[in-house]
Coordinates of C-alpha atoms in Angstrom, one line a residue:
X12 CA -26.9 30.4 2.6
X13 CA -23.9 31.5 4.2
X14 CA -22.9 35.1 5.8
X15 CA -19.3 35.4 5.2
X16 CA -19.3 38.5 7.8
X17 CA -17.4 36.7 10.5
X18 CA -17.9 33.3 9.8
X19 CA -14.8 31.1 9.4
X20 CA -13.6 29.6 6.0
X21 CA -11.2 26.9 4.8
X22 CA -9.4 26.8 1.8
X23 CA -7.4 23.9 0.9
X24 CA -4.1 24.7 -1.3
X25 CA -4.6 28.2 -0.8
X26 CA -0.9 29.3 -1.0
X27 CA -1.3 30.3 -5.0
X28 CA -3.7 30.3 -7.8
X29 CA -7.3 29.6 -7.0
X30 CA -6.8 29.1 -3.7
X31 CA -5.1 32.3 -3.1
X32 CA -7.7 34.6 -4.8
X33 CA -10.2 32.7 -3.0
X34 CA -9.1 32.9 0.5
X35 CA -8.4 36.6 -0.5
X36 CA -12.1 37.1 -1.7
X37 CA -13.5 35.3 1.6
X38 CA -11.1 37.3 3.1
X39 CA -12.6 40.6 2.0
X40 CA -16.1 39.8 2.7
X41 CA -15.1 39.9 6.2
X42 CA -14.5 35.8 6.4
X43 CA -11.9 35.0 9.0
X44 CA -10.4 32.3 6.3
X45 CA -7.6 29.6 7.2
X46 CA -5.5 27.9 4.5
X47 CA -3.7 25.0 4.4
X48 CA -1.2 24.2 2.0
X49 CA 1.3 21.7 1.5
X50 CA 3.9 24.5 0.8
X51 CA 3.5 25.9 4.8
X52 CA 6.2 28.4 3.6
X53 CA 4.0 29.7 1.0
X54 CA 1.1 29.1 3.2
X55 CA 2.6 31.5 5.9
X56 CA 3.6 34.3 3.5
X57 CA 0.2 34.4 1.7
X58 CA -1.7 34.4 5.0
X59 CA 0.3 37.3 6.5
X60 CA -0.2 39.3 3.1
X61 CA -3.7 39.0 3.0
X62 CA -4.6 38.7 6.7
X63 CA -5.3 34.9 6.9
X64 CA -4.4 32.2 9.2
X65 CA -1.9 29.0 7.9
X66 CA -1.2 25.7 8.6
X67 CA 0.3 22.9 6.8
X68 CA -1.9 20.7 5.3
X69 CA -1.4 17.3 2.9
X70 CA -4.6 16.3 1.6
X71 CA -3.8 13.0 1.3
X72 CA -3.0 12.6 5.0
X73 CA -6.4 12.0 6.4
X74 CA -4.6 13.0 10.2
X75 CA -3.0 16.3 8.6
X76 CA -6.6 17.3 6.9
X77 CA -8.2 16.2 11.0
X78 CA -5.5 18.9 12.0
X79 CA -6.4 21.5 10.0
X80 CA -10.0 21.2 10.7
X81 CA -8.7 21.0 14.5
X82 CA -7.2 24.4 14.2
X83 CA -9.5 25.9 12.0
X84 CA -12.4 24.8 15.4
X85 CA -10.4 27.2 17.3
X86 CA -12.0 30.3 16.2
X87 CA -15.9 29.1 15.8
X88 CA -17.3 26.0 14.0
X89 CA -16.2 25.9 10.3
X90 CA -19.2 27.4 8.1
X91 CA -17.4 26.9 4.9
X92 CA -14.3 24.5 2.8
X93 CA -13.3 25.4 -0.3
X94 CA -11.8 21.6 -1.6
X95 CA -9.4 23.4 -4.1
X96 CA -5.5 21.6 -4.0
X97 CA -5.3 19.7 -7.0
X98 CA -2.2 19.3 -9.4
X99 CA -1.8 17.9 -12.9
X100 CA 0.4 15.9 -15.1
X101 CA 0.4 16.2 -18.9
X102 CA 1.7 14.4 -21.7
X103 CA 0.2 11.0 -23.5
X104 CA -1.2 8.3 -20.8
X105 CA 1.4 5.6 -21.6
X106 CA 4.4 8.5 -21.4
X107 CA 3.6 9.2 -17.8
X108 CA 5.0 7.2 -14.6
X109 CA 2.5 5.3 -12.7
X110 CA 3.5 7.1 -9.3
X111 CA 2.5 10.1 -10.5
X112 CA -1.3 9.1 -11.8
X113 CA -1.8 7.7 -8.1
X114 CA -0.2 10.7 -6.5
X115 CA -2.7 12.8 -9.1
X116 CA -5.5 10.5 -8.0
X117 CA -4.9 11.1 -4.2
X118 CA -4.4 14.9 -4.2
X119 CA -7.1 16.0 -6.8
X120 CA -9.6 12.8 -5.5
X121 CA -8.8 11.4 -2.6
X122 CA -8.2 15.1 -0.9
X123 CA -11.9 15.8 -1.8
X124 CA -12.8 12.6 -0.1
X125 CA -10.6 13.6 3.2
X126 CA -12.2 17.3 3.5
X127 CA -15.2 16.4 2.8
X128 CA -15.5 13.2 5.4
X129 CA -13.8 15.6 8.1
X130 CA -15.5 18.7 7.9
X131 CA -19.3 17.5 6.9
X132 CA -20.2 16.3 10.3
X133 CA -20.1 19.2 12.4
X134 CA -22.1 20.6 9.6
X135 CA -24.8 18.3 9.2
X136 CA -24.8 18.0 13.1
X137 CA -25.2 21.7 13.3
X138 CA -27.3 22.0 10.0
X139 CA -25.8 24.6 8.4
X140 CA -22.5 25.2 6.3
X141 CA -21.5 24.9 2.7
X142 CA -18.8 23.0 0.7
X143 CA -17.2 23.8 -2.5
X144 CA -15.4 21.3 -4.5
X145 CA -13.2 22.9 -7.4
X146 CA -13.2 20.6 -10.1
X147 CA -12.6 21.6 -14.0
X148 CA -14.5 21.7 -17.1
X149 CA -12.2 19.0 -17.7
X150 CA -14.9 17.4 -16.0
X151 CA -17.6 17.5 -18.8
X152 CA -15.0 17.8 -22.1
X153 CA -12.6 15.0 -22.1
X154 CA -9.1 16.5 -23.3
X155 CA -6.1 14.2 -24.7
X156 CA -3.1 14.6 -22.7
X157 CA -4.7 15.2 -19.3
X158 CA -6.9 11.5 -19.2
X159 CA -6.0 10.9 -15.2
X160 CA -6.3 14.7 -14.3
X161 CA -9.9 14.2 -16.5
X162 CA -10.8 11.3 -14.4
X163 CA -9.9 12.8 -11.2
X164 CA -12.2 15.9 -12.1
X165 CA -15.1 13.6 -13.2
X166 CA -15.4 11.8 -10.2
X167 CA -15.0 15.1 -7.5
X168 CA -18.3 16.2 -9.9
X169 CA -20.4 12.4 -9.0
X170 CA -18.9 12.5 -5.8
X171 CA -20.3 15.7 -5.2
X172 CA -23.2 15.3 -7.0
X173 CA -23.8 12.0 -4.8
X174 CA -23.4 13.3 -1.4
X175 CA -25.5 16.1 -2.3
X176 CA -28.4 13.8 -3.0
X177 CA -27.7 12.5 0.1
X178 CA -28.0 15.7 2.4
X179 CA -30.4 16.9 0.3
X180 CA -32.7 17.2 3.2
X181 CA -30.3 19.7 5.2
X182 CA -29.5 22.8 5.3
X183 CA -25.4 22.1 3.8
X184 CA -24.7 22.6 0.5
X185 CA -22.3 21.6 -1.8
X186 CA -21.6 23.7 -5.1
X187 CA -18.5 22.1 -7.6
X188 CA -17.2 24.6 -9.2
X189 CA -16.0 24.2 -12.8
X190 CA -13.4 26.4 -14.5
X191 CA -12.3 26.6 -18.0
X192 CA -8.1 27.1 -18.1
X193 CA -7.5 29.1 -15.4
X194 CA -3.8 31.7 -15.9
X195 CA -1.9 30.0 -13.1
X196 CA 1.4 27.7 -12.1
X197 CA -1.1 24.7 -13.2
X198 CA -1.5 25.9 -16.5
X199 CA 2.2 27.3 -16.9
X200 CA 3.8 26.1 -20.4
X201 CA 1.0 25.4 -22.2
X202 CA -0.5 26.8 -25.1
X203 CA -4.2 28.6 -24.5
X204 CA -4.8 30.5 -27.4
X205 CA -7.6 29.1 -28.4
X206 CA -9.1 28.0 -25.6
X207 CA -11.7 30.6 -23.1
X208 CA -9.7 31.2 -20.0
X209 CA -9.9 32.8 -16.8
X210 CA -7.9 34.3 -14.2
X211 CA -8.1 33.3 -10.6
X212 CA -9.8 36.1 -9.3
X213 CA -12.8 35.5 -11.5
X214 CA -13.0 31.6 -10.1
X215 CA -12.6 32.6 -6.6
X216 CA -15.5 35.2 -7.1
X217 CA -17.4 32.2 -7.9
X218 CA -16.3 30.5 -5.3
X219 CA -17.3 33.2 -3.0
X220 CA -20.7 33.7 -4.4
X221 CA -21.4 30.0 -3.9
X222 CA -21.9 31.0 0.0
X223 CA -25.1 32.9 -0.9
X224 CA -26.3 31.2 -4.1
X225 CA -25.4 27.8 -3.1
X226 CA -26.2 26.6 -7.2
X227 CA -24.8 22.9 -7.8
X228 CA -22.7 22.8 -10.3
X229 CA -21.1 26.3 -11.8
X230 CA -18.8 26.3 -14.5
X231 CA -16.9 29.5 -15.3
X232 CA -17.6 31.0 -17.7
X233 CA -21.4 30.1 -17.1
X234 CA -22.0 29.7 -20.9
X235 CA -19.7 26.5 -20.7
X236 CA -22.5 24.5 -19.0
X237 CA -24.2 22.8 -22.2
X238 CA -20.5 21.6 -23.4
X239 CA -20.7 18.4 -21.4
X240 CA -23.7 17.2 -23.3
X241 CA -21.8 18.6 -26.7
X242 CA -19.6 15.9 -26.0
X243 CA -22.1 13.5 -25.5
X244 CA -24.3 13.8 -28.5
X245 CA -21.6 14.4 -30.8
X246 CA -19.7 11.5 -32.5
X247 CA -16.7 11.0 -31.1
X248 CA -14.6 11.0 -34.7
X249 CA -15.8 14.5 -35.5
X250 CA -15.3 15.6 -31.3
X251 CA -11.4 14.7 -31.9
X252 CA -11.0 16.8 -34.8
X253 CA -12.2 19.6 -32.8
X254 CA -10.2 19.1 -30.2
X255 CA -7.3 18.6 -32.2
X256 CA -7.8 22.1 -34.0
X257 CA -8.4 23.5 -30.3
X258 CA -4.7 22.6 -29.5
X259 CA -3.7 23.3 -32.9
X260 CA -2.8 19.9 -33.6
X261 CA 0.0 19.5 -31.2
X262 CA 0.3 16.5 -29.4
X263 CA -1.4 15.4 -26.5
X264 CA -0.3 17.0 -23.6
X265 CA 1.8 19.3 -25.3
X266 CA 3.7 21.6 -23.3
X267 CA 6.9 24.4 -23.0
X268 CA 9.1 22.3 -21.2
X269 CA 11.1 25.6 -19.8
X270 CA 8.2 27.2 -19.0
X271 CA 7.1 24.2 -16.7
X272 CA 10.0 23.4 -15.1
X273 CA 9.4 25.6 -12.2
X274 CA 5.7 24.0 -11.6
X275 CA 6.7 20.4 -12.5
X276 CA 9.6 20.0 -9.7
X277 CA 7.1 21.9 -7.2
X278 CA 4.8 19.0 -7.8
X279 CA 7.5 15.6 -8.4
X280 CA 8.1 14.7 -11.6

C-alpha cells in the first residue's frame, strides 16, 4: 500500500482525459505528481493548473521515458506510475494504414513495456511502490472496428498479469485498470448510447484508490468483471449479433467524421 501524502507519482499522457483527472486526483491526496505527455504544451498548461510538474515524454522513446523517470528522481524515489498514454484508430482492419497499427502497437504496448522496465527497479530494489497499467474492457470483450487497439489492451492485461506473478514475492504491486468507454478526445465521434460509460474522473478515482487497495485487475464499472468470460462461453455467432445491436448495426468502427477530426490529426492519420 501506498501513502499518497507526499509521495511522488507519475502519470504518463497526463495532459487530457484520464491522465489529467488522474494526476489531478493524486494531486489532491497530497501526491507531488509529474506528467509527461507527448503534447509538452498541454503538459505545461495542465501542470500549472492543477499544481503538477511536466516534461515531455514519448513512450515509445525508451531514452525520453529514462528522462522522465530521471526528473521525476529529483524530488524522492518514484512510489507510483500510472502507464495511461494510449491512442486508438477505428474503422475495419483492412481500411486502416499499416503505420498506424504499429504506431498503435508502440504507444498503447510498447509504452507499457518502456515504463514499466524503467521504473520497476528502483522499486523492487527498494521494495515498495505500485504500478498501474490503464488498459480497457476492450481487453476482455472483443469489439469490431477497434481489433489492434483490442490487441494492444489484451496484451498490457498478460503483460501485467505476468510480471505480477513474477514480483509476487515483493512488496510492488501492479493493478490494470479497465474502463468501459470513457467521455474523452479518445472516444470523440462515436456513438455511446448504448454502451455503460464513464467519465474520467471516475477512472482516475480508481486509479487513485489502487495505491491503498492495490486489487489486480479493476474494471470500471466493477460489475463489468464477469463480461470477459461472457465472451468466452458464449458462441461466437450469437456474441456478434449482440454486439452488432450494441452499436446499432453500424459498421465497424463507425464514427462522426467531424466530430473526430480534431482527435484524429492530434494523433496522425
Amino acid at each position: 500500500m501506498i501513502d499518497l501524502n507526499g509521495a511522488v507519482a507519475c502519470v504518463t499522457g497526463g495532459a487530457r482525459g484520464i491522465g489529467r483527472a488522474t494526476a489531478s486526483a493524486l494531486r489532491q491526496r497530497g501526491a507531488t505528481v509529474w506528467i509527461g505527455d507527448l503534447d509538452a504544451d498541454a503538459a505545461a498548461r495542465t501542470a500549472r493548473e492543477i499544481g503538477a510538474k511536466a516534461i515531455h515524454l514519448d513512450v515509445t522513446d525508451e531514452c525520453s521515458v529514462a528522462a522522465f523517470h530521471r526528473a521525476a528522481t529529483a524530488d524522492g524515489p518514484v512510489a507510483m506510475l500510472v502507464n495511461n498514454a494510449g491512442i486508438q484508430y477505428m474503422g475495419p482492419f483492412v481500411d486502416q494504414k499499416l503505420s498506424n497499427y504499429h504506431r498503435e502497437m508502440a504507444v498503447n504496448l510498447g509504452g507499457v513495456i518502456n515504463g514499466m522496465h524503467q521504473f520497476l527497479p528502483d522499486m523492487l530494489a527498494r521494495n515498495q511502490g505500485h504500478i498501474v497499467n490503464v488498459a480497457s474492457m476492450a481487453a476482455k470483450v472483443t469489439t469490431p472496428g477497434i481489433s489492434v487497439y483490442c490487441a494492444t489492451k489484451y496484451a498490457v492485461a498478460a503483460l501485467s498479469r505476468a510480471v505480477r506473478a513474477e514480483i509476487a514475492s515483493t512488496n510492488v504491486t501492479i493493478t490494470t485498470i479497465m474502463p468501459t468507454a470513457v467521455h474523452t478526445e479518445l472516444t470523440a465521434g462515436v456513438n455511446l448510447t448504448l454502451l455503460p460509460t464513464r467519465q474520467p474522473e471516475q477512472i482516475a478515482a480508481a486509479i487513485a484508490d489502487s495505491a491503498r487497495r492495490p486489487g489486480r485487475e479493476v474494471t470500471v464499472p466493477r460489475w463489468l468483471s464477469p463480461f470477459g468470460v461472457v465472451e468466452e462461453v458464449t458462441p461466437e455467432p450469437l456474441m456478434q449479433r449482440i454486439k452488432r445491436l450494441a452499436t446499432r448495426n453500424e459498421p465497424p468502427g463507425y464514427f462522426d467524421e467531424r466530430r473526430r477530426r480534431d482527435y484524429l490529426d492530434r494523433i496522425g492519420r
